[in-house]
Short mmCIF file of C-alpha atoms in Angstrom, two decimals:
data_model
loop_
_atom_site.label_atom_id
_atom_site.label_comp_id
_atom_site.label_asym_id
_atom_site.label_seq_id
_atom_site.Cartn_x
_atom_site.Cartn_y
_atom_site.Cartn_z
CA MET M 1013 36.55 -13.50 -7.28
CA LYS M 1014 34.92 -12.80 -3.80
CA ALA M 1015 37.31 -9.85 -3.38
CA LEU M 1016 35.64 -8.22 -6.42
CA ARG M 1017 32.08 -8.44 -5.24
CA VAL M 1018 32.00 -5.25 -3.09
CA PRO M 1019 33.57 -2.93 -5.75
CA VAL M 1020 31.23 -4.30 -8.42
CA ALA M 1021 28.13 -3.66 -6.06
CA VAL M 1022 29.49 -0.01 -5.37
CA PHE M 1023 30.04 0.55 -9.02
CA LEU M 1024 26.39 -0.66 -9.77
CA CYS M 1025 25.12 1.65 -6.94
CA ALA M 1026 27.06 4.56 -8.56
CA LEU M 1027 25.46 3.87 -11.85
CA GLY M 1028 22.07 3.92 -10.33
CA VAL M 1029 22.85 7.39 -8.65
CA VAL M 1030 24.12 8.83 -11.90
CA ALA M 1031 21.14 7.68 -13.72
CA PHE M 1032 18.82 9.14 -11.12
CA LEU M 1033 20.61 12.48 -11.15
CA ALA M 1034 20.41 12.57 -14.95
CA ALA M 1035 16.61 12.03 -14.73
CA GLN M 1036 16.23 14.93 -12.52
CA GLN M 1037 17.19 17.31 -15.50
CA GLY M 1038 13.77 17.07 -17.12
CA PRO M 1039 11.56 14.96 -19.44
CA LYS M 1040 13.02 13.24 -22.37
CA SER M 1041 11.94 13.75 -25.92
CA ASP M 1042 9.06 11.22 -25.54
CA SER M 1043 7.71 12.50 -22.17
CA SER M 1044 4.66 13.94 -23.80
CA THR M 1045 3.20 10.42 -24.20
CA THR M 1046 0.01 10.25 -22.20
CA VAL M 1047 -0.09 7.76 -19.24
CA ALA M 1048 -2.51 5.06 -19.96
CA ARG M 1049 -5.42 5.19 -17.46
CA PRO M 1050 -6.86 1.84 -16.73
CA ARG M 1051 -10.71 1.36 -16.81
CA ARG M 1052 -12.58 0.84 -13.68
CA PRO M 1053 -14.27 -2.53 -13.54
CA GLY M 1054 -17.60 -1.04 -12.67
CA ASN M 1055 -17.69 0.97 -15.88
CA THR M 1056 -17.43 -2.02 -18.12
CA GLY M 1057 -20.02 -4.21 -16.26
CA SER M 1058 -17.52 -7.11 -16.23
CA ALA M 1059 -15.07 -8.54 -13.88
CA PRO M 1060 -11.42 -7.50 -14.49
CA ALA M 1061 -10.30 -10.97 -15.22
CA ALA M 1062 -12.42 -11.38 -18.18
CA THR M 1063 -10.20 -13.95 -19.74
CA GLU M 1064 -11.12 -16.45 -17.03
CA PRO M 1065 -14.92 -16.94 -17.15
CA ASP M 1066 -14.95 -19.56 -14.38
CA GLN M 1067 -13.76 -17.14 -11.76
CA PRO M 1068 -16.19 -15.23 -9.58
CA LYS M 1069 -16.39 -11.51 -9.78
CA ILE M 1070 -14.34 -9.29 -7.58
CA PRO M 1071 -16.76 -7.98 -4.92
CA SER M 1072 -17.99 -4.36 -5.90
CA ARG M 1073 -20.38 -1.85 -4.41
CA PHE M 1074 -22.40 -2.21 -7.59
CA GLY M 1075 -22.90 -5.98 -7.31
CA LYS M 1076 -23.78 -8.44 -4.65
CA GLY M 1077 -20.30 -9.45 -3.81
CA LYS M 1078 -19.13 -12.14 -1.50
CA GLU M 1079 -21.05 -12.57 1.79
CA GLY M 1080 -19.03 -11.64 4.83
CA SER M 1081 -16.62 -9.42 3.15
CA PRO M 1082 -16.68 -6.16 5.03
CA PRO M 1083 -15.78 -2.90 3.11
CA ASP M 1084 -12.37 -1.57 3.47
CA GLY M 1085 -11.66 1.62 5.38
CA PRO M 1086 -14.20 4.21 6.81
CA THR M 1087 -17.18 4.23 4.34
CA PHE M 1088 -20.63 5.56 4.62
CA ARG M 1089 -23.61 3.05 4.13
CA SER M 1090 -27.26 3.71 3.29
CA ASP M 1091 -28.32 7.06 4.40
CA ALA M 1092 -24.81 8.25 5.39
CA THR M 1093 -25.55 7.27 9.06
CA THR M 1094 -22.92 4.51 9.50
CA VAL M 1095 -19.20 4.43 9.23
CA THR M 1096 -17.33 1.10 9.07
CA VAL M 1097 -13.71 0.99 10.20
CA ASP M 1098 -11.23 -1.95 9.51
CA THR M 1099 -8.73 -1.93 12.29
CA ALA M 1100 -5.56 -4.14 12.86
CA VAL M 1101 -3.60 -4.38 16.05
CA ILE M 1102 -0.02 -5.15 15.42
CA ASP M 1103 2.70 -6.03 18.12
CA ASN M 1104 6.25 -4.76 17.62
CA LYS M 1105 7.14 -7.93 15.61
CA GLY M 1106 4.50 -7.19 13.10
CA HIS M 1107 2.06 -10.07 14.31
CA PHE M 1108 -1.69 -9.49 14.59
CA ILE M 1109 -3.14 -9.51 18.13
CA PRO M 1110 -6.39 -11.50 18.16
CA ASN M 1111 -9.10 -11.91 20.86
CA ILE M 1112 -9.47 -8.36 21.99
CA PRO M 1113 -13.06 -7.79 23.25
CA LYS M 1114 -15.36 -5.11 21.81
CA ALA M 1115 -15.54 -3.22 25.16
CA TYR M 1116 -11.78 -2.41 24.76
CA PHE M 1117 -12.04 -0.39 21.50
CA ARG M 1118 -12.90 3.32 21.64
CA ILE M 1119 -13.42 5.46 18.56
CA LEU M 1120 -12.95 9.18 18.45
CA GLU M 1121 -14.18 11.28 15.81
CA ASP M 1122 -12.73 14.76 15.79
CA GLY M 1123 -11.93 14.07 19.41
CA VAL M 1124 -15.48 13.09 20.35
CA PRO M 1125 -16.01 9.57 21.62
CA GLN M 1126 -18.39 7.55 19.39
CA GLN M 1127 -20.57 4.54 20.24
CA VAL M 1128 -19.36 1.36 18.54
CA SER M 1129 -22.55 -0.36 17.46
CA GLY M 1130 -21.03 -3.24 15.35
CA PHE M 1131 -18.07 -5.52 15.96
CA SER M 1132 -16.67 -8.48 14.27
CA LEU M 1133 -13.33 -10.28 13.69
CA GLY M 1134 -12.88 -12.30 10.53
CA GLU M 1135 -10.45 -13.63 7.99
CA ALA M 1136 -11.31 -12.71 4.40
CA PRO M 1137 -9.65 -13.12 0.97
CA MET M 1138 -7.51 -10.21 -0.11
CA THR M 1139 -7.51 -8.20 -3.40
CA ILE M 1140 -4.04 -6.83 -3.91
CA ALA M 1141 -2.51 -4.62 -6.55
CA MET M 1142 1.19 -4.91 -6.62
CA VAL M 1143 2.68 -1.65 -7.95
CA ILE M 1144 6.34 -2.21 -8.93
CA GLU M 1145 8.86 0.40 -9.93
CA PHE M 1146 10.74 -0.78 -12.95
CA SER M 1147 12.61 2.13 -14.38
CA ASN M 1148 16.02 2.30 -15.84
CA ALA M 1149 17.10 4.84 -13.01
CA PHE M 1150 17.57 1.99 -10.46
CA GLN M 1151 16.68 -1.36 -11.84
CA GLN M 1152 19.47 -1.79 -14.50
CA PHE M 1153 19.88 -5.41 -15.77
CA TYR M 1154 21.51 -7.56 -13.16
CA SER M 1155 21.91 -4.60 -10.81
CA TRP M 1156 21.14 -4.77 -7.00
CA GLY M 1157 18.02 -2.83 -7.63
CA TRP M 1158 16.71 -5.23 -10.31
CA PHE M 1159 17.46 -8.18 -7.98
CA GLN M 1160 15.88 -6.68 -4.85
CA THR M 1161 12.80 -5.71 -6.93
CA LEU M 1162 12.21 -9.08 -8.30
CA GLN M 1163 13.00 -10.84 -4.87
CA ALA M 1164 10.31 -8.68 -3.09
CA SER M 1165 7.76 -9.15 -5.82
CA TYR M 1166 8.01 -12.93 -6.10
CA GLY M 1167 8.25 -13.22 -2.38
CA PHE M 1168 4.92 -11.50 -1.73
CA LEU M 1169 3.17 -13.60 -4.43
CA GLU M 1170 4.23 -16.63 -2.44
CA MET M 1171 2.13 -15.34 0.51
CA LEU M 1172 -1.15 -15.27 -1.54
CA ARG M 1173 -3.84 -18.10 -0.98
CA PRO M 1174 -5.86 -19.63 -3.87
CA ASP M 1175 -8.79 -17.34 -3.19
CA ASP M 1176 -6.80 -14.12 -3.15
CA TYR M 1177 -7.08 -11.72 -6.10
CA ALA M 1178 -3.81 -9.88 -7.29
CA ALA M 1179 -2.83 -7.65 -10.06
CA VAL M 1180 0.79 -6.96 -11.11
CA ILE M 1181 1.32 -3.24 -12.19
CA ALA M 1182 4.67 -1.82 -13.38
CA TYR M 1183 5.61 1.78 -13.83
CA ASP M 1184 8.36 3.81 -15.25
CA LEU M 1185 7.53 6.68 -17.58
CA ARG M 1186 3.97 4.92 -18.05
CA THR M 1187 1.81 2.83 -15.83
CA GLU M 1188 1.45 -0.64 -17.42
CA ILE M 1189 -1.00 -3.45 -16.17
CA LEU M 1190 0.99 -6.58 -16.67
CA THR M 1191 -1.86 -8.71 -15.41
CA ASP M 1192 -5.26 -7.54 -14.09
CA PHE M 1193 -6.91 -9.02 -11.08
CA THR M 1194 -6.83 -12.83 -11.06
CA THR M 1195 -6.46 -15.74 -8.71
CA ASP M 1196 -4.42 -17.57 -11.36
CA ARG M 1197 -0.90 -18.03 -9.87
CA ALA M 1198 0.47 -19.08 -13.25
CA GLN M 1199 -0.88 -15.87 -14.85
CA LEU M 1200 0.69 -13.78 -12.01
CA ASN M 1201 4.01 -15.45 -12.46
CA GLY M 1202 3.80 -14.85 -16.35
CA ALA M 1203 3.35 -11.25 -15.68
CA MET M 1204 6.46 -11.19 -13.48
CA GLN M 1205 8.59 -12.81 -16.27
CA ARG M 1206 7.83 -9.64 -18.23
CA LEU M 1207 10.04 -7.52 -15.85
CA ARG M 1208 13.35 -7.91 -17.50
CA ILE M 1209 15.00 -4.64 -19.13
CA PRO M 1210 13.41 -1.39 -18.19
CA ALA M 1211 12.83 1.02 -21.09
CA PHE M 1212 12.81 4.55 -19.42
CA SER M 1213 14.69 6.19 -16.70
CA GLU M 1214 11.73 8.31 -15.59
CA SER M 1215 9.95 6.91 -12.30
CA ASN M 1216 6.36 8.43 -12.29
CA LEU M 1217 5.21 7.23 -8.93
CA TYR M 1218 2.49 9.45 -8.03
CA ASP M 1219 0.73 8.94 -11.29
CA ALA M 1220 0.80 5.11 -10.91
CA LEU M 1221 -0.39 5.26 -7.36
CA VAL M 1222 -3.47 7.46 -8.20
CA GLU M 1223 -4.37 5.55 -11.21
CA THR M 1224 -4.27 2.27 -9.30
CA SER M 1225 -6.22 3.54 -6.24
CA GLN M 1226 -8.91 4.95 -8.41
CA ARG M 1227 -9.39 1.67 -10.21
CA MET M 1228 -9.80 0.05 -6.82
CA GLN M 1229 -12.37 2.43 -5.43
CA ASP M 1230 -15.42 0.34 -6.30
CA THR M 1231 -13.71 -2.88 -4.99
CA GLU M 1232 -15.12 -4.08 -1.60
CA GLY M 1233 -13.43 -6.41 0.93
CA ARG M 1234 -9.77 -6.53 2.16
CA LYS M 1235 -8.02 -4.56 -0.60
CA ALA M 1236 -4.69 -2.89 -0.57
CA ILE M 1237 -1.80 -1.61 -2.80
CA VAL M 1238 1.53 -3.26 -2.09
CA LEU M 1239 4.07 -0.71 -3.44
CA ILE M 1240 7.62 -1.96 -4.21
CA SER M 1241 9.46 1.17 -5.01
CA SER M 1242 12.46 3.53 -4.29
CA GLY M 1243 10.05 6.22 -3.35
CA VAL M 1244 11.52 8.60 -6.00
CA ASP M 1245 9.26 10.40 -8.29
CA THR M 1246 10.89 12.07 -11.30
CA PHE M 1247 8.23 13.43 -13.75
CA SER M 1248 4.61 12.73 -12.66
CA LYS M 1249 1.87 15.00 -13.89
CA LEU M 1250 0.44 15.04 -10.28
CA THR M 1251 2.09 16.96 -7.40
CA PHE M 1252 2.79 15.41 -4.00
CA ASP M 1253 -0.15 17.31 -2.37
CA LYS M 1254 -2.68 16.36 -5.10
CA THR M 1255 -1.40 12.73 -4.87
CA ARG M 1256 -1.93 12.68 -1.09
CA ARG M 1257 -5.63 14.12 -1.31
CA ALA M 1258 -6.45 11.58 -4.06
CA LEU M 1259 -5.07 8.56 -2.24
CA GLN M 1260 -6.99 9.67 0.91
CA ASP M 1261 -10.27 10.08 -1.11
CA ALA M 1262 -9.80 6.58 -2.87
CA GLY M 1263 -9.59 4.75 0.59
CA VAL M 1264 -7.12 2.12 -0.47
CA PRO M 1265 -4.56 1.21 2.14
CA ILE M 1266 -0.93 1.47 0.89
CA TYR M 1267 1.73 -0.99 2.09
CA ALA M 1268 5.11 0.48 0.95
CA MET M 1269 8.38 -1.29 0.63
CA GLY M 1270 11.21 1.19 0.19
CA LEU M 1271 14.22 -0.43 -1.78
CA LEU M 1272 17.89 0.14 -2.05
CA GLN M 1273 18.29 1.02 1.68
CA ALA M 1274 21.62 -0.95 2.14
CA GLN M 1275 22.98 0.17 -1.38
CA ARG M 1276 22.32 3.80 -0.60
CA GLU M 1277 24.27 3.64 2.74
CA MET M 1278 27.15 1.78 1.09
CA ALA M 1279 27.36 4.34 -1.74
CA ASP M 1280 27.17 7.28 0.85
CA ALA M 1281 29.79 5.85 3.13
CA ARG M 1282 32.19 5.56 0.18
CA GLY M 1283 31.62 9.28 -0.88
CA MET M 1284 29.66 8.13 -4.11
CA MET M 1285 26.50 9.97 -3.32
CA GLY M 1286 26.33 13.66 -3.48
CA SER M 1287 24.09 15.94 -1.04
CA LEU M 1288 21.47 16.39 -3.67
CA ALA M 1289 20.91 12.63 -4.34
CA ARG M 1290 20.97 12.11 -0.35
CA MET M 1291 18.19 14.59 0.14
CA ASP M 1292 16.23 13.18 -2.74
CA PHE M 1293 16.35 9.68 -1.26
CA LEU M 1294 15.37 10.96 2.34
CA GLN M 1295 12.44 12.81 0.73
CA ALA M 1296 11.39 9.53 -1.08
CA ASP M 1297 11.45 7.58 2.16
CA ASN M 1298 9.27 10.28 3.74
CA GLN M 1299 6.90 9.97 0.86
CA LEU M 1300 6.26 6.37 1.28
CA ARG M 1301 5.72 6.88 5.08
CA THR M 1302 3.27 9.52 4.26
CA PHE M 1303 1.35 7.51 1.75
CA ALA M 1304 1.17 4.57 4.03
CA ASN M 1305 0.07 6.44 7.24
CA GLU M 1306 -2.55 8.53 5.67
CA THR M 1307 -4.17 5.65 3.87
CA GLY M 1308 -4.15 3.38 6.98
CA GLY M 1309 -1.38 1.11 5.52
CA MET M 1310 2.23 0.59 6.68
CA SER M 1311 5.79 1.28 5.47
CA TYR M 1312 8.87 -0.91 5.59
CA PHE M 1313 12.48 -0.09 4.75
CA PRO M 1314 14.43 -3.43 4.69
CA ARG M 1315 18.25 -3.57 4.49
CA PHE M 1316 18.80 -7.20 4.32
CA GLU M 1317 17.21 -10.11 2.64
CA GLY M 1318 16.46 -11.78 5.89
CA GLU M 1319 13.80 -8.98 6.75
CA MET M 1320 11.56 -9.80 3.72
CA PRO M 1321 9.61 -12.87 4.98
CA SER M 1322 8.51 -10.95 8.25
CA ILE M 1323 7.55 -7.95 6.18
CA PHE M 1324 5.45 -10.15 3.90
CA GLN M 1325 3.84 -11.82 6.92
CA SER M 1326 3.12 -8.63 8.55
CA ILE M 1327 1.34 -7.21 5.57
CA VAL M 1328 -0.72 -10.40 5.00
CA GLN M 1329 -1.70 -10.61 8.70
CA SER M 1330 -2.78 -7.01 8.83
CA LEU M 1331 -4.91 -7.26 5.81
CA ARG M 1332 -6.40 -10.74 6.21
CA ASN M 1333 -7.28 -10.34 9.94
CA ASN M 1334 -9.17 -7.22 10.94
CA TYR M 1335 -11.40 -6.02 13.71
CA VAL M 1336 -14.31 -4.50 11.92
CA LEU M 1337 -15.85 -1.71 13.82
CA THR M 1338 -18.99 0.11 12.96
CA TYR M 1339 -20.52 3.31 14.50
CA SER M 1340 -23.09 6.00 13.75
CA PRO M 1341 -21.32 9.43 13.84
CA SER M 1342 -22.65 11.97 16.46
CA ASN M 1343 -21.98 14.64 13.91
CA GLN M 1344 -24.46 14.13 11.11
CA ALA M 1345 -23.79 17.32 9.22
CA ARG M 1346 -23.58 16.90 5.52
CA ASP M 1347 -20.90 19.59 4.98
CA GLY M 1348 -18.26 17.73 2.89
CA LYS M 1349 -15.73 18.33 5.56
CA VAL M 1350 -12.86 15.92 6.53
CA ARG M 1351 -13.58 14.01 9.86
CA ARG M 1352 -10.61 12.64 11.71
CA ILE M 1353 -10.82 9.17 13.24
CA LYS M 1354 -8.66 7.76 16.04
CA VAL M 1355 -9.07 4.31 17.32
CA GLU M 1356 -7.78 3.48 20.83
CA LEU M 1357 -7.68 0.55 23.22
CA ILE M 1358 -8.90 1.32 26.63
CA ASN M 1359 -9.45 -0.73 29.64
CA PRO M 1360 -13.04 -0.28 30.37
CA GLU M 1361 -12.56 -0.68 34.18
CA THR M 1362 -9.59 1.59 34.68
CA HIS M 1363 -10.18 3.89 31.49
CA GLN M 1364 -6.45 3.59 31.08
CA PRO M 1365 -4.63 2.39 27.71
CA MET M 1366 -4.88 -1.30 27.41
CA LYS M 1367 -1.79 -3.32 28.16
CA VAL M 1368 -0.89 -6.47 26.14
CA THR M 1369 1.39 -9.13 27.60
CA ASP M 1370 2.93 -12.20 26.19
CA ASP M 1371 3.00 -15.75 27.61
CA LYS M 1372 5.69 -14.65 30.14
CA GLY M 1373 3.73 -11.77 31.32
CA LYS M 1374 6.00 -9.30 29.62
CA VAL M 1375 4.38 -6.15 28.35
CA VAL M 1376 4.25 -6.14 24.59
CA LYS M 1377 4.27 -2.76 22.54
CA TYR M 1378 1.48 -2.64 19.84
CA ARG M 1379 0.26 -0.35 17.47
CA ILE M 1380 -3.24 0.22 15.92
CA VAL M 1381 -3.60 0.42 12.15
CA ALA M 1382 -6.83 2.09 10.74
CA LYS M 1383 -7.49 4.76 8.21
CA PRO M 1384 -7.35 8.37 10.05
CA GLY M 1385 -10.43 9.81 8.62
CA TYR M 1386 -12.96 10.13 5.95
CA THR M 1387 -14.90 12.94 3.96
CA ALA M 1388 -18.34 13.56 5.19
CA PRO M 1389 -21.08 13.72 2.29
CA ARG M 1390 -22.17 16.99 0.97
CA GLU M 1391 -25.86 18.01 0.87
CA VAL M 1392 -27.08 17.92 -2.81
CA GLU M 1393 -29.40 20.77 -3.58
#
């Protein structure tokens, strides 16, 4: 029986590629169905998890919220005079680097150094929307794609704490909220049980991401979208460029996990993947990187099961532990233009990039994760 495993896996990969190529031919007869647009919590005046009256409301700009929960990403407060930037410093193993003094942080806005007026480091609950691709193109019943999708989804849920909010959202032709934001682990696991046999071969990634990010715009605190997907979009109403702009405006970091990496390589090595499918998958990976980088998140492309735990830990650490930097922009023009932000770590004595060393004195590579910019307010006449 062991000798049959590789051919079976290859055969399933081939089925996924064939189904994907078939999906590129255009919409099916029911593609005119309108994608359901979830309501924003702020518009209804109630918490998203309305079925659980004993739960506190998710922090919102329109409510008092939880004390000590800083807003996510660069946002203007009061009279458009303050920008708050959540910043994570991650080493080459994905671990958060703590205990960096305020004096080492430097913020540049459009290349101009800014004065950091506020600085804090805190651990806060998370509000996570898990957006899961579950289309018939890749997640055939008992296929590798189906197994890897469920493995990643269940694995991340195990990293949540009792005070973390999470929602489970699946997409194929439509975007479906399997369960809205809740702290109830049983309810989240129940939503995952609904991921069994996909109904459509379409995979409308752009629509699902924009709808979810817009729902989360009014949510404050440590919020993010954890995207578990192949990265392929087959028939979204939105274009790639419009999706990028909408995600940047929403200000919700995206942590993307690109699936089927090993299976794609296996199929390609055996000559079972054509040049068109190969280019489509490379473009899909690039899309995931772009969405993550431009929203202040991160992207991952695991090939083996053993990589999953470290990826989950990296996502949780970068979300739960952040340096919160506040500054008043030197450019106070209300012109509605995009302002580019760059966060650097500089030694205040030498004015050179800061070096981080481990317990043995060895220099450790690190990277800074922060949203790359914001849109200035426009003067209202």
